[in-house]
Amino acid sequence: MTDAPSRPNRPVYLDNQATTRCDPRVVEAMLPWFSEHYGNPHSVEHVMGVEAEAAVEDARAQVAALVGANPNEIVFTSGATESNNVAIKGAARFAGHAERRRIVTVATEHKCVLESVADLAADGFEPVFLPVQPEGLIDPEVLREALQVPTLLVSIMTVNNETGVIQDIPALAAIAKQAGALFHTDIAQAAGKIPVDLSGWKVDLASISGHKIYGPKGIGALYVRRRPRVRLAPLFSGGGQERGIRSGTLPAPLIVGLGEACRLAQAEMDEESKRLATLRDRLLRGLADAIPGLRVNGSMAARIPGNLNVTFPGATAAELMERVPDLCVSTGSACSSAAIEPSYVLRALGLTDDAASCTLRIGAGRFTSPADVDYAVAALAAAHAGAPAPGIEQLAKA
Ligand SMILES: *Cc1c(COP(=O)(O)O)cnc(C)c1O
């Protein structure tokens, strides 16, 4: 990496768990597939289709390589929301009226997993939502206990999007396998951030999102194990693309972008992790020095390097954000229709509603500089003391 620029970016973007900037190298790789190479990758009776198909298959191999899969186990979707829906509802609908009716997930999963599981109650399935321990980790004994009842599917995310906490997926998948259940994991926040080996982990289904790994929005993938073969009922009717699991013309430009994003993530993961851990530690040290009583939520040991989730004593997240308009971070609260509710993830870790409402998620990423982190520390410290945050221009002159 080059030295820190003297001046932070504007605005300072520290919300890399919500989305990431599409890497300029990814944009570059995509461009020709929008314009001169616009063939339909399914029109393989002519040269334009064949070249698009070849690009899609190259990208499929790049996605597979990042997560320890075979290319023929990767199904392209519109993102992790769709992948989670297809995995959970598809597995349940394929099983139909089999005796295994229980579907087990965890209270801290992404909304699209929780609601996919909850929706299946209407089809006669039995949703079970397991608690987590105060650090955000699942007690394997609690999973084992839940699987005493014959279970169709277990869905547990690898990395949590609010806290960055990493579950021990190989151990949890082994428990599910032993009980005869399928195992699905949402790896939207894990792929490209920590080593993922789906075939070694004995996972059956896994969900990937392009825009969490410096790729484009609106593209993702679902890993569907081949050996032993996992069967899913498709949610879309149509041309039967993607082994019949996901009908619809493949968006070749976005797929090329996802592939390039995976290739870059794999090549740069080691170095990037070290750099992000240094930035995250600098952020935490700066905030903790300035703000007595600051508390980190979620395990620091089992956590991806870029994420911090911190509770500020005596100031709400909304107040802080209002005082630092140049800083993009997340309050972690879900705005459902008109009401703002405190984060259910933080509640599941045992935070009170008051503590949750005083909490920010701060996520460093590939394009975060040390100057960005220093600005965030100065601005949040000032905001916490009740002062307006220093402007970026002011800070850069200082
Ligand atoms: C972002 C995210 C999703 C949703 O992904 P999309 O590609 O935006 O649909 C699902 N799960 C987790 C953990 C995420 O972080």
Tab-separated table of C-alpha atoms and ligand atoms in Angstrom:
chain	number	residue	atom	x	y	z
A	1	MET	CA	0.000	0.000	0.000
A	2	THR	CA	1.001	3.594	-0.586
A	3	ASP	CA	1.442	6.000	2.320
A	4	ALA	CA	-1.581	7.569	3.944
A	5	PRO	CA	-2.930	10.527	2.001
A	6	SER	CA	-2.799	13.663	4.154
A	7	ARG	CA	-6.491	14.305	3.659
A	8	PRO	CA	-9.347	11.853	4.180
A	9	ASN	CA	-11.831	10.937	1.462
A	10	ARG	CA	-15.050	12.892	1.377
A	11	PRO	CA	-17.385	11.683	2.647
A	12	VAL	CA	-15.506	9.166	4.778
A	13	TYR	CA	-17.111	5.807	4.006
A	14	LEU	CA	-16.923	3.332	6.890
A	15	ASP	CA	-19.990	1.237	6.079
A	16	ASN	CA	-18.347	-1.616	4.182
A	17	GLN	CA	-20.665	-4.238	5.670
A	18	ALA	CA	-23.637	-2.517	3.978
A	19	THR	CA	-21.965	-2.409	0.601
A	20	THR	CA	-18.545	-1.841	-0.933
A	21	ARG	CA	-17.264	0.333	-3.723
A	22	CYS	CA	-17.071	-1.640	-6.957
A	23	ASP	CA	-13.309	-2.021	-7.493
A	24	PRO	CA	-12.203	-0.007	-10.586
A	25	ARG	CA	-10.486	-3.181	-11.869
A	26	VAL	CA	-13.865	-4.938	-11.673
A	27	VAL	CA	-15.574	-2.118	-13.578
A	28	GLU	CA	-12.838	-2.327	-16.219
A	29	ALA	CA	-13.356	-6.080	-16.618
A	30	MET	CA	-17.125	-5.679	-17.013
A	31	LEU	CA	-17.251	-2.876	-19.585
A	32	PRO	CA	-16.680	-4.850	-22.831
A	33	TRP	CA	-19.463	-7.270	-21.833
A	34	PHE	CA	-22.006	-4.423	-21.794
A	35	SER	CA	-20.986	-3.026	-25.157
A	36	GLU	CA	-19.137	-4.905	-27.907
A	37	HIS	CA	-19.587	-8.433	-26.475
A	38	TYR	CA	-23.318	-8.321	-25.802
A	39	GLY	CA	-24.305	-11.840	-26.857
A	40	ASN	CA	-26.763	-13.934	-24.873
A	41	PRO	CA	-24.667	-16.569	-23.069
A	42	HIS	CA	-27.391	-19.135	-23.838
A	43	SER	CA	-27.312	-18.464	-27.626
A	44	VAL	CA	-24.532	-20.955	-28.219
A	45	GLU	CA	-25.424	-21.518	-31.884
A	46	HIS	CA	-23.424	-18.421	-32.851
A	47	VAL	CA	-20.101	-16.830	-32.043
A	48	MET	CA	-21.514	-13.954	-29.949
A	49	GLY	CA	-23.292	-16.389	-27.654
A	50	VAL	CA	-20.304	-18.690	-27.435
A	51	GLU	CA	-17.937	-15.940	-26.328
A	52	ALA	CA	-20.409	-14.750	-23.664
A	53	GLU	CA	-20.849	-18.320	-22.463
A	54	ALA	CA	-17.074	-18.742	-22.200
A	55	ALA	CA	-16.814	-15.539	-20.123
A	56	VAL	CA	-19.580	-16.763	-17.800
A	57	GLU	CA	-17.831	-20.116	-17.352
A	58	ASP	CA	-14.487	-18.432	-16.595
A	59	ALA	CA	-16.231	-16.362	-13.918
A	60	ARG	CA	-17.927	-19.469	-12.515
A	61	ALA	CA	-14.487	-21.020	-12.026
A	62	GLN	CA	-13.213	-17.847	-10.291
A	63	VAL	CA	-16.159	-17.850	-7.865
A	64	ALA	CA	-15.699	-21.567	-7.174
A	65	ALA	CA	-11.964	-21.147	-6.536
A	66	LEU	CA	-12.558	-18.493	-3.870
A	67	VAL	CA	-14.861	-20.716	-1.786
A	68	GLY	CA	-13.430	-24.205	-2.277
A	69	ALA	CA	-16.112	-25.433	-4.672
A	70	ASN	CA	-16.324	-27.081	-8.085
A	71	PRO	CA	-17.479	-24.740	-10.886
A	72	ASN	CA	-20.472	-27.017	-11.538
A	73	GLU	CA	-21.644	-26.375	-7.957
A	74	ILE	CA	-22.076	-22.609	-8.551
A	75	VAL	CA	-25.498	-21.228	-9.583
A	76	PHE	CA	-25.689	-17.505	-10.415
A	77	THR	CA	-28.470	-15.489	-8.749
A	78	SER	CA	-29.280	-11.798	-8.216
A	79	GLY	CA	-27.557	-11.716	-4.816
A	80	ALA	CA	-27.435	-13.254	-1.367
A	81	THR	CA	-31.097	-12.437	-0.640
A	82	GLU	CA	-32.178	-14.577	-3.584
A	83	SER	CA	-29.608	-17.282	-2.803
A	84	ASN	CA	-30.866	-17.544	0.781
A	85	ASN	CA	-34.486	-17.746	-0.398
A	86	VAL	CA	-33.716	-20.403	-3.031
A	87	ALA	CA	-31.604	-22.463	-0.627
A	88	ILE	CA	-34.095	-22.489	2.242
A	89	LYS	CA	-37.444	-22.519	0.411
A	90	GLY	CA	-36.043	-24.640	-2.416
A	91	ALA	CA	-34.791	-27.340	-0.047
A	92	ALA	CA	-38.053	-27.342	1.912
A	93	ARG	CA	-40.271	-27.449	-1.180
A	94	PHE	CA	-38.226	-30.223	-2.746
A	95	ALA	CA	-38.561	-32.275	0.453
A	96	GLY	CA	-42.329	-31.620	0.284
A	97	HIS	CA	-44.126	-33.910	2.693
A	98	ALA	CA	-41.121	-35.815	4.062
A	99	GLU	CA	-41.198	-36.540	7.800
A	100	ARG	CA	-38.411	-34.086	8.622
A	101	ARG	CA	-40.337	-30.846	9.247
A	102	ARG	CA	-37.962	-28.909	11.479
A	103	ILE	CA	-35.864	-26.041	10.078
A	104	VAL	CA	-33.285	-24.619	12.470
A	105	THR	CA	-31.688	-21.188	12.244
A	106	VAL	CA	-30.271	-18.547	14.607
A	107	ALA	CA	-31.706	-15.296	16.017
A	108	THR	CA	-28.845	-13.195	14.568
A	109	GLU	CA	-29.254	-14.245	10.907
A	110	HIS	CA	-29.951	-11.760	8.105
A	111	LYS	CA	-33.643	-10.817	7.770
A	112	CYS	CA	-33.972	-12.722	4.486
A	113	VAL	CA	-32.981	-15.981	6.213
A	114	LEU	CA	-35.209	-15.410	9.253
A	115	GLU	CA	-38.195	-14.576	7.057
A	116	SER	CA	-37.589	-17.402	4.585
A	117	VAL	CA	-37.595	-19.855	7.502
A	118	ALA	CA	-40.611	-18.199	9.148
A	119	ASP	CA	-42.558	-18.253	5.845
A	120	LEU	CA	-42.244	-22.044	5.697
A	121	ALA	CA	-44.428	-22.420	8.788
A	122	ALA	CA	-47.366	-21.825	6.423
A	123	ASP	CA	-46.291	-24.963	4.485
A	124	GLY	CA	-46.290	-27.094	7.641
A	125	PHE	CA	-42.616	-26.763	8.570
A	126	GLU	CA	-41.487	-26.065	12.113
A	127	PRO	CA	-39.149	-23.030	12.355
A	128	VAL	CA	-36.706	-22.988	15.277
A	129	PHE	CA	-34.640	-19.882	16.114
A	130	LEU	CA	-31.644	-20.600	18.335
A	131	PRO	CA	-30.166	-18.011	20.726
A	132	VAL	CA	-26.533	-16.890	20.744
A	133	GLN	CA	-24.161	-16.338	23.650
A	134	PRO	CA	-23.264	-12.761	24.755
A	135	GLU	CA	-20.249	-12.682	22.393
A	136	GLY	CA	-22.497	-13.603	19.447
A	137	LEU	CA	-21.354	-17.209	19.115
A	138	ILE	CA	-23.628	-20.250	19.029
A	139	ASP	CA	-23.202	-22.893	21.686
A	140	PRO	CA	-22.771	-26.165	19.717
A	141	GLU	CA	-24.637	-28.003	22.493
A	142	VAL	CA	-27.693	-25.830	21.867
A	143	LEU	CA	-27.631	-26.879	18.195
A	144	ARG	CA	-27.150	-30.536	19.104
A	145	GLU	CA	-30.148	-30.307	21.450
A	146	ALA	CA	-32.376	-28.725	18.758
A	147	LEU	CA	-31.458	-31.535	16.350
A	148	GLN	CA	-32.872	-34.198	18.692
A	149	VAL	CA	-36.037	-33.662	16.649
A	150	PRO	CA	-35.490	-34.902	13.046
A	151	THR	CA	-34.497	-31.778	11.112
A	152	LEU	CA	-34.544	-31.054	7.400
A	153	LEU	CA	-32.225	-28.043	7.241
A	154	VAL	CA	-29.921	-25.957	9.432
A	155	SER	CA	-29.040	-22.411	8.278
A	156	ILE	CA	-26.247	-20.554	10.107
A	157	MET	CA	-24.322	-17.614	8.654
A	158	THR	CA	-20.514	-17.752	8.626
A	159	VAL	CA	-19.942	-14.045	9.439
A	160	ASN	CA	-22.544	-11.740	10.942
A	161	ASN	CA	-23.206	-8.534	9.015
A	162	GLU	CA	-23.605	-6.338	12.110
A	163	THR	CA	-20.960	-7.647	14.496
A	164	GLY	CA	-18.505	-9.342	12.126
A	165	VAL	CA	-18.501	-12.378	14.437
A	166	ILE	CA	-17.300	-15.617	12.801
A	167	GLN	CA	-19.091	-18.885	13.679
A	168	ASP	CA	-17.245	-22.203	13.716
A	169	ILE	CA	-18.991	-23.489	10.587
A	170	PRO	CA	-16.990	-26.737	10.138
A	171	ALA	CA	-17.982	-27.824	13.686
A	172	LEU	CA	-21.633	-26.747	13.333
A	173	ALA	CA	-21.969	-28.361	9.882
A	174	ALA	CA	-20.563	-31.611	11.298
A	175	ILE	CA	-23.230	-31.608	14.019
A	176	ALA	CA	-25.954	-31.051	11.402
A	177	LYS	CA	-24.577	-33.834	9.158
A	178	GLN	CA	-24.450	-36.244	12.096
A	179	ALA	CA	-28.159	-35.559	12.711
A	180	GLY	CA	-28.982	-36.144	9.008
A	181	ALA	CA	-29.875	-32.501	8.286
A	182	LEU	CA	-28.829	-30.373	5.316
A	183	PHE	CA	-26.551	-27.445	6.186
A	184	HIS	CA	-26.795	-23.985	4.590
A	185	THR	CA	-24.543	-21.013	5.368
A	186	ASP	CA	-24.824	-17.379	4.291
A	187	ILE	CA	-21.233	-16.410	3.378
A	188	ALA	CA	-22.051	-12.915	2.048
A	189	GLN	CA	-19.760	-11.333	4.683
A	190	ALA	CA	-17.212	-14.155	4.772
A	191	ALA	CA	-16.251	-14.861	1.163
A	192	GLY	CA	-13.143	-12.911	0.256
A	193	LYS	CA	-12.647	-11.794	3.870
A	194	ILE	CA	-11.644	-15.069	5.550
A	195	PRO	CA	-10.611	-18.396	3.983
A	196	VAL	CA	-13.747	-20.367	3.014
A	197	ASP	CA	-13.583	-24.056	2.044
A	198	LEU	CA	-17.123	-25.246	1.368
A	199	SER	CA	-16.134	-28.712	0.226
A	200	GLY	CA	-13.854	-29.254	3.244
A	201	TRP	CA	-16.439	-27.777	5.625
A	202	LYS	CA	-19.069	-30.324	4.490
A	203	VAL	CA	-21.564	-27.555	3.757
A	204	ASP	CA	-24.483	-28.369	1.383
A	205	LEU	CA	-25.599	-24.866	0.379
A	206	ALA	CA	-23.981	-21.414	0.628
A	207	SER	CA	-24.967	-17.874	-0.422
A	208	ILE	CA	-22.654	-15.252	-1.941
A	209	SER	CA	-23.198	-11.554	-2.764
A	210	GLY	CA	-21.190	-9.544	-5.322
A	211	HIS	CA	-21.492	-6.098	-3.751
A	212	LYS	CA	-20.042	-7.129	-0.381
A	213	ILE	CA	-16.749	-8.051	-2.042
A	214	TYR	CA	-16.069	-5.000	-4.272
A	215	GLY	CA	-18.150	-6.440	-7.108
A	216	PRO	CA	-21.352	-5.067	-8.653
A	217	LYS	CA	-24.767	-4.974	-6.982
A	218	GLY	CA	-27.498	-7.292	-8.270
A	219	ILE	CA	-25.360	-10.392	-8.729
A	220	GLY	CA	-24.597	-13.287	-6.410
A	221	ALA	CA	-24.276	-17.023	-6.348
A	222	LEU	CA	-25.602	-20.090	-4.627
A	223	TYR	CA	-23.313	-23.037	-3.946
A	224	VAL	CA	-25.206	-26.329	-4.331
A	225	ARG	CA	-23.198	-29.421	-3.373
A	226	ARG	CA	-22.880	-32.093	-6.086
A	227	ARG	CA	-21.535	-35.035	-4.081
A	228	PRO	CA	-23.764	-36.035	-2.439
A	229	ARG	CA	-26.160	-34.150	-4.645
A	230	VAL	CA	-28.414	-31.575	-2.973
A	231	ARG	CA	-31.824	-31.183	-4.643
A	232	LEU	CA	-33.825	-27.947	-4.682
A	233	ALA	CA	-37.229	-26.965	-6.049
A	234	PRO	CA	-36.716	-23.786	-8.160
A	235	LEU	CA	-38.588	-20.614	-7.191
A	236	PHE	CA	-38.751	-19.304	-10.795
A	237	SER	CA	-40.401	-21.014	-13.756
A	238	GLY	CA	-38.739	-20.437	-17.116
A	239	GLY	CA	-36.041	-21.584	-19.490
A	240	GLY	CA	-34.389	-23.911	-16.990
A	241	GLN	CA	-31.010	-22.180	-16.940
A	242	GLU	CA	-28.502	-22.918	-14.176
A	243	ARG	CA	-29.340	-26.652	-13.957
A	244	GLY	CA	-33.043	-25.758	-13.678
A	245	ILE	CA	-32.444	-24.102	-10.302
A	246	ARG	CA	-32.557	-20.520	-11.565
A	247	SER	CA	-34.291	-19.654	-14.823
A	248	GLY	CA	-33.524	-16.366	-16.532
A	249	THR	CA	-30.905	-15.012	-18.941
A	250	LEU	CA	-27.586	-14.745	-17.160
A	251	PRO	CA	-26.304	-11.130	-16.837
A	252	ALA	CA	-22.887	-11.779	-18.394
A	253	PRO	CA	-21.393	-8.332	-17.510
A	254	LEU	CA	-22.308	-8.658	-13.839
A	255	ILE	CA	-21.096	-12.254	-13.751
A	256	VAL	CA	-17.743	-11.240	-15.253
A	257	GLY	CA	-17.566	-8.570	-12.522
A	258	LEU	CA	-18.351	-11.061	-9.769
A	259	GLY	CA	-15.678	-13.400	-11.117
A	260	GLU	CA	-13.063	-10.640	-11.218
A	261	ALA	CA	-14.062	-9.527	-7.689
A	262	CYS	CA	-13.536	-13.106	-6.465
A	263	ARG	CA	-10.189	-13.402	-8.237
A	264	LEU	CA	-8.958	-10.140	-6.675
A	265	ALA	CA	-10.253	-11.080	-3.228
A	266	GLN	CA	-8.466	-14.414	-3.374
A	267	ALA	CA	-5.183	-12.881	-4.566
A	268	GLU	CA	-5.220	-10.027	-2.033
A	269	MET	CA	-6.966	-11.515	1.017
A	270	ASP	CA	-3.880	-12.117	3.161
A	271	GLU	CA	-2.424	-8.669	2.688
A	272	GLU	CA	-5.790	-6.928	2.880
A	273	SER	CA	-6.713	-8.696	6.135
A	274	LYS	CA	-3.517	-7.500	7.794
A	275	ARG	CA	-4.076	-3.945	6.584
A	276	LEU	CA	-7.723	-3.928	7.725
A	277	ALA	CA	-6.832	-5.349	11.139
A	278	THR	CA	-4.311	-2.529	11.597
A	279	LEU	CA	-6.906	0.089	10.613
A	280	ARG	CA	-9.537	-1.463	12.859
A	281	ASP	CA	-7.140	-1.518	15.836
A	282	ARG	CA	-6.185	2.098	15.183
A	283	LEU	CA	-9.876	3.004	15.142
A	284	LEU	CA	-10.637	1.132	18.363
A	285	ARG	CA	-7.596	2.510	20.174
A	286	GLY	CA	-8.461	6.071	19.136
A	287	LEU	CA	-12.103	5.775	20.167
A	288	ALA	CA	-11.369	3.981	23.459
A	289	ASP	CA	-8.775	6.621	24.423
A	290	ALA	CA	-11.196	9.471	23.724
A	291	ILE	CA	-14.390	7.934	25.095
A	292	PRO	CA	-14.276	6.299	28.537
A	293	GLY	CA	-16.737	3.425	28.878
A	294	LEU	CA	-16.855	2.666	25.138
A	295	ARG	CA	-17.864	-0.978	24.669
A	296	VAL	CA	-17.257	-3.373	21.798
A	297	ASN	CA	-20.096	-5.774	20.949
A	298	GLY	CA	-19.331	-9.312	19.788
A	299	SER	CA	-16.219	-11.417	20.138
A	300	MET	CA	-12.958	-9.645	19.246
A	301	ALA	CA	-11.180	-12.988	18.781
A	302	ALA	CA	-13.699	-14.577	16.368
A	303	ARG	CA	-14.251	-11.548	14.155
A	304	ILE	CA	-13.415	-10.393	10.625
A	305	PRO	CA	-10.699	-7.741	10.578
A	306	GLY	CA	-12.660	-4.798	9.107
A	307	ASN	CA	-15.574	-4.667	11.544
A	308	LEU	CA	-16.172	-2.741	14.746
A	309	ASN	CA	-19.519	-2.579	16.545
A	310	VAL	CA	-19.350	-0.161	19.449
A	311	THR	CA	-21.691	1.260	22.085
A	312	PHE	CA	-21.106	4.908	23.053
A	313	PRO	CA	-22.145	5.594	26.659
A	314	GLY	CA	-24.593	8.470	26.922
A	315	ALA	CA	-25.101	9.366	23.260
A	316	THR	CA	-27.502	7.805	20.795
A	317	ALA	CA	-26.290	6.641	17.414
A	318	ALA	CA	-28.791	8.975	15.757
A	319	GLU	CA	-27.399	11.994	17.663
A	320	LEU	CA	-23.823	11.060	16.792
A	321	MET	CA	-24.599	10.621	13.115
A	322	GLU	CA	-26.408	13.948	13.002
A	323	ARG	CA	-23.263	15.680	14.311
A	324	VAL	CA	-20.941	13.975	11.782
A	325	PRO	CA	-22.619	14.356	8.397
A	326	ASP	CA	-19.307	13.659	6.605
A	327	LEU	CA	-19.079	10.147	8.045
A	328	CYS	CA	-20.945	7.133	6.631
A	329	VAL	CA	-21.438	4.495	9.320
A	330	SER	CA	-24.470	2.426	10.323
A	331	THR	CA	-26.756	2.664	13.341
A	332	GLY	CA	-27.600	-0.995	12.867
A	333	SER	CA	-31.235	-0.272	13.506
A	334	ALA	CA	-33.811	-1.592	11.111
A	335	CYS	CA	-36.215	0.944	9.718
A	336	SER	CA	-39.336	-1.125	9.169
A	337	SER	CA	-41.926	1.128	7.548
A	338	ALA	CA	-42.166	4.190	9.800
A	339	ALA	CA	-40.824	2.797	13.066
A	340	ILE	CA	-37.117	2.623	13.946
A	341	GLU	CA	-36.459	-0.511	15.962
A	342	PRO	CA	-33.256	-1.278	17.823
A	343	SER	CA	-31.162	-3.982	16.154
A	344	TYR	CA	-32.496	-7.500	16.849
A	345	VAL	CA	-28.938	-8.787	16.441
A	346	LEU	CA	-27.669	-6.660	19.335
A	347	ARG	CA	-30.705	-7.602	21.428
A	348	ALA	CA	-29.869	-11.252	20.829
A	349	LEU	CA	-26.395	-10.556	22.271
A	350	GLY	CA	-28.140	-9.285	25.406
A	351	LEU	CA	-27.947	-5.522	24.842
A	352	THR	CA	-30.787	-3.451	26.249
A	353	ASP	CA	-32.794	-1.313	23.809
A	354	ASP	CA	-31.024	1.750	25.252
A	355	ALA	CA	-27.559	0.285	24.671
A	356	ALA	CA	-28.508	-0.872	21.176
A	357	SER	CA	-29.728	2.624	20.293
A	358	CYS	CA	-26.300	4.013	21.319
A	359	THR	CA	-24.428	1.654	18.996
A	360	LEU	CA	-22.648	2.180	15.673
A	361	ARG	CA	-21.287	-0.333	13.200
A	362	ILE	CA	-18.051	0.968	11.686
A	363	GLY	CA	-16.611	-1.031	8.810
A	364	ALA	CA	-13.240	-0.380	7.154
A	365	GLY	CA	-12.636	-1.739	3.670
A	366	ARG	CA	-10.277	-1.962	0.701
A	367	PHE	CA	-10.469	1.794	-0.012
A	368	THR	CA	-10.222	3.013	3.598
A	369	SER	CA	-7.088	5.016	4.405
A	370	PRO	CA	-5.467	5.710	7.792
A	371	ALA	CA	-6.539	9.346	7.319
A	372	ASP	CA	-10.162	8.181	7.037
A	373	VAL	CA	-9.840	6.335	10.341
A	374	ASP	CA	-8.216	9.325	12.044
A	375	TYR	CA	-11.020	11.570	10.824
A	376	ALA	CA	-13.640	9.133	12.141
A	377	VAL	CA	-11.980	9.049	15.565
A	378	ALA	CA	-11.698	12.852	15.802
A	379	ALA	CA	-15.227	13.430	14.526
A	380	LEU	CA	-16.888	10.811	16.737
A	381	ALA	CA	-14.949	11.920	19.821
A	382	ALA	CA	-16.070	15.518	19.257
A	383	ALA	CA	-19.643	14.438	18.556
A	384	HIS	CA	-19.690	12.342	21.713
A	385	ALA	CA	-18.500	15.324	23.741
A	386	GLY	CA	-21.505	17.207	22.333
A	387	ALA	CA	-19.479	19.392	19.989
A	388	PRO	CA	-20.059	19.638	16.259
A	389	ALA	CA	-17.594	17.416	14.423
A	390	PRO	CA	-14.591	19.048	12.778
A	391	GLY	CA	-15.071	19.478	9.045
A	392	ILE	CA	-12.869	17.392	6.819
A	393	GLU	CA	-11.304	20.525	5.256
A	394	GLN	CA	-10.472	21.902	8.694
A	395	LEU	CA	-8.940	18.618	9.778
A	396	ALA	CA	-6.788	18.279	6.686
A	397	LYS	CA	-5.308	21.768	7.288
A	398	ALA	CA	-4.519	21.032	10.929
B	1	LIG	C1	-25.812	-8.065	2.261
B	1	LIG	C2	-26.190	-9.368	2.857
B	1	LIG	C3	-27.231	-10.125	2.321
B	1	LIG	C4	-28.056	-9.648	1.147
B	1	LIG	O1	-27.272	-9.683	-0.011
B	1	LIG	P1	-27.810	-8.995	-1.384
B	1	LIG	O2	-26.807	-9.438	-2.392
B	1	LIG	O3	-27.798	-7.528	-1.127
B	1	LIG	O4	-29.157	-9.535	-1.640
B	1	LIG	C5	-27.511	-11.333	2.915
B	1	LIG	N1	-26.811	-11.770	3.959
B	1	LIG	C6	-25.800	-11.068	4.500
B	1	LIG	C7	-25.045	-11.629	5.650
B	1	LIG	C8	-25.457	-9.846	3.964
B	1	LIG	O5	-24.471	-9.146	4.518
